[in-house]
Amino acid sequence: MEISNVHYDAPGRDDRSNRSLNQEWVDITNTGRHSVNLDDWTLSNRDGRTYTFHHLRLEGHSTVRVHTGNGRDTHRDVYQDRRHEVWNDRSDTATLRNDHGRVIDTASWGRGSHERRGGHEGHGHSRR
């Protein structure tokens, strides 16, 4: 399991609209062959804002996108149902923990993170 991609800066103004919030997301990828039950796993930012997964089994070699805003959860997209941005555009760290609280993966960006950029601004992360 890994944080495979982060889109922490939604395009355009951060106007807190649902459209803008849902363009802020984190991809979680199951790199293994077997499915993983993500019930009670968490994804959190540096400030402790935490999303808890419920009723989601991620098949092998597949990805789920965790959006900040509101929406209807599917096996490919889940929503934190927040009304404010979660990920700091300048610097932050996304942390994925399993249901026992063990850190599985982190992704950091911005000052002091040895950032690795993705394909466009506001997209990408570096591993620790």
Short mmCIF file of C-alpha atoms in Angstrom, two decimals:
data_model
loop_
_atom_site.label_atom_id
_atom_site.label_comp_id
_atom_site.label_asym_id
_atom_site.label_seq_id
_atom_site.Cartn_x
_atom_site.Cartn_y
_atom_site.Cartn_z
CA MET A 1 0.00 0.00 0.00
CA GLU A 2 1.29 3.46 -0.82
CA ILE A 3 0.35 7.09 -1.30
CA SER A 4 0.91 7.14 -5.04
CA ASN A 5 -0.10 10.70 -5.92
CA VAL A 6 -1.19 13.92 -4.24
CA HIS A 7 -2.99 16.86 -5.80
CA TYR A 8 -2.78 19.36 -2.97
CA ASP A 9 -3.43 22.59 -4.89
CA ALA A 10 -6.74 22.65 -6.77
CA PRO A 11 -6.58 24.67 -10.02
CA GLY A 12 -7.94 28.20 -9.86
CA ARG A 13 -8.99 30.01 -6.70
CA ASP A 14 -9.53 28.07 -3.51
CA ASP A 15 -13.14 29.23 -3.12
CA ARG A 16 -14.26 26.30 -0.92
CA SER A 17 -16.80 25.22 -3.54
CA ASN A 18 -17.40 21.49 -3.68
CA ARG A 19 -15.90 21.46 -7.19
CA SER A 20 -12.70 23.10 -5.93
CA LEU A 21 -12.50 20.88 -2.84
CA ASN A 22 -12.88 17.72 -4.92
CA GLN A 23 -9.94 18.75 -7.11
CA GLU A 24 -7.79 18.37 -3.99
CA TRP A 25 -7.11 14.64 -3.56
CA VAL A 26 -4.75 11.85 -2.55
CA ASP A 27 -4.39 8.55 -4.42
CA ILE A 28 -3.86 5.39 -2.37
CA THR A 29 -2.60 2.43 -4.41
CA ASN A 30 -2.53 -1.24 -3.53
CA THR A 31 0.73 -2.33 -5.16
CA GLY A 32 0.23 -5.96 -4.20
CA ARG A 33 -1.70 -8.78 -5.85
CA HIS A 34 -4.18 -9.38 -3.03
CA SER A 35 -7.03 -7.14 -1.92
CA VAL A 36 -6.67 -5.16 1.31
CA ASN A 37 -9.49 -4.29 3.70
CA LEU A 38 -9.09 -0.56 4.46
CA ASP A 39 -11.75 -0.44 7.20
CA ASP A 40 -10.49 1.86 9.97
CA TRP A 41 -7.33 2.85 8.08
CA THR A 42 -6.66 6.60 8.23
CA LEU A 43 -5.24 9.35 6.04
CA SER A 44 -4.15 12.48 7.88
CA ASN A 45 -2.34 15.77 7.32
CA ARG A 46 0.40 17.34 9.43
CA ASP A 47 -2.19 19.25 11.51
CA GLY A 48 -4.01 16.04 12.46
CA ARG A 49 -7.07 16.37 10.21
CA THR A 50 -7.94 12.73 9.67
CA TYR A 51 -10.11 10.77 7.26
CA THR A 52 -11.08 7.23 8.29
CA PHE A 53 -11.88 4.64 5.63
CA HIS A 54 -15.08 2.63 6.09
CA HIS A 55 -16.43 -0.35 4.12
CA LEU A 56 -13.71 -0.31 1.47
CA ARG A 57 -11.73 -3.25 0.12
CA LEU A 58 -9.04 -2.18 -2.34
CA GLU A 59 -8.34 -4.83 -4.93
CA GLY A 60 -4.77 -5.72 -5.91
CA HIS A 61 -3.04 -3.33 -8.31
CA SER A 62 -5.79 -0.71 -7.98
CA THR A 63 -6.12 2.84 -6.69
CA VAL A 64 -8.70 4.78 -4.70
CA ARG A 65 -8.80 8.59 -4.85
CA VAL A 66 -9.61 10.38 -1.58
CA HIS A 67 -11.28 13.73 -2.39
CA THR A 68 -11.59 16.52 0.18
CA GLY A 69 -15.15 17.63 -0.63
CA ASN A 70 -18.55 15.93 -0.72
CA GLY A 71 -19.63 13.12 -3.02
CA ARG A 72 -20.87 9.57 -3.23
CA ASP A 73 -18.28 6.95 -2.34
CA THR A 74 -17.45 4.30 -4.92
CA HIS A 75 -14.69 1.68 -5.16
CA ARG A 76 -12.53 4.25 -7.08
CA ASP A 77 -13.39 7.53 -5.33
CA VAL A 78 -14.16 8.34 -1.69
CA TYR A 79 -14.98 11.72 -0.15
CA GLN A 80 -14.00 13.29 3.17
CA ASP A 81 -17.17 15.44 3.14
CA ARG A 82 -15.26 18.54 4.29
CA ARG A 83 -16.11 22.18 3.63
CA HIS A 84 -12.52 23.46 3.89
CA GLU A 85 -9.23 22.50 2.28
CA VAL A 86 -7.21 19.81 4.07
CA TRP A 87 -3.85 19.93 2.33
CA ASN A 88 -1.61 22.98 2.72
CA ASP A 89 -0.47 24.24 -0.68
CA ARG A 90 2.94 25.40 0.58
CA SER A 91 4.00 22.34 2.57
CA ASP A 92 2.36 19.40 4.26
CA THR A 93 2.65 15.69 4.86
CA ALA A 94 0.03 13.05 4.08
CA THR A 95 0.24 9.99 6.33
CA LEU A 96 -1.48 6.66 5.69
CA ARG A 97 -1.93 4.42 8.76
CA ASN A 98 -3.39 0.95 9.01
CA ASP A 99 -6.17 -0.07 11.39
CA HIS A 100 -3.59 -0.61 14.17
CA GLY A 101 -2.22 2.94 13.83
CA ARG A 102 1.03 1.83 12.19
CA VAL A 103 2.40 4.25 9.57
CA ILE A 104 2.26 2.56 6.18
CA ASP A 105 3.40 5.47 3.98
CA THR A 106 3.94 9.23 3.97
CA ALA A 107 4.14 11.82 1.21
CA SER A 108 5.53 15.32 1.80
CA TRP A 109 5.84 18.48 -0.26
CA GLY A 110 7.09 22.01 0.16
CA ARG A 111 9.86 23.51 2.23
CA GLY A 112 12.21 21.01 3.80
CA SER A 113 10.64 17.94 2.20
CA HIS A 114 13.07 17.37 -0.69
CA GLU A 115 10.07 17.77 -2.93
CA ARG A 116 9.72 15.89 -6.19
CA ARG A 117 7.31 17.53 -8.60
CA GLY A 118 4.77 15.67 -10.70
CA GLY A 119 3.44 16.66 -14.10
CA HIS A 120 2.09 20.11 -13.20
CA GLU A 121 2.07 22.68 -10.40
CA GLY A 122 0.28 21.57 -7.27
CA HIS A 123 0.76 17.95 -8.18
CA GLY A 124 3.28 15.54 -6.85
CA HIS A 125 5.03 14.64 -3.65
CA SER A 126 8.16 13.12 -2.24
CA ARG A 127 8.56 10.07 -0.08
CA ARG A 128 10.25 9.87 3.30
#
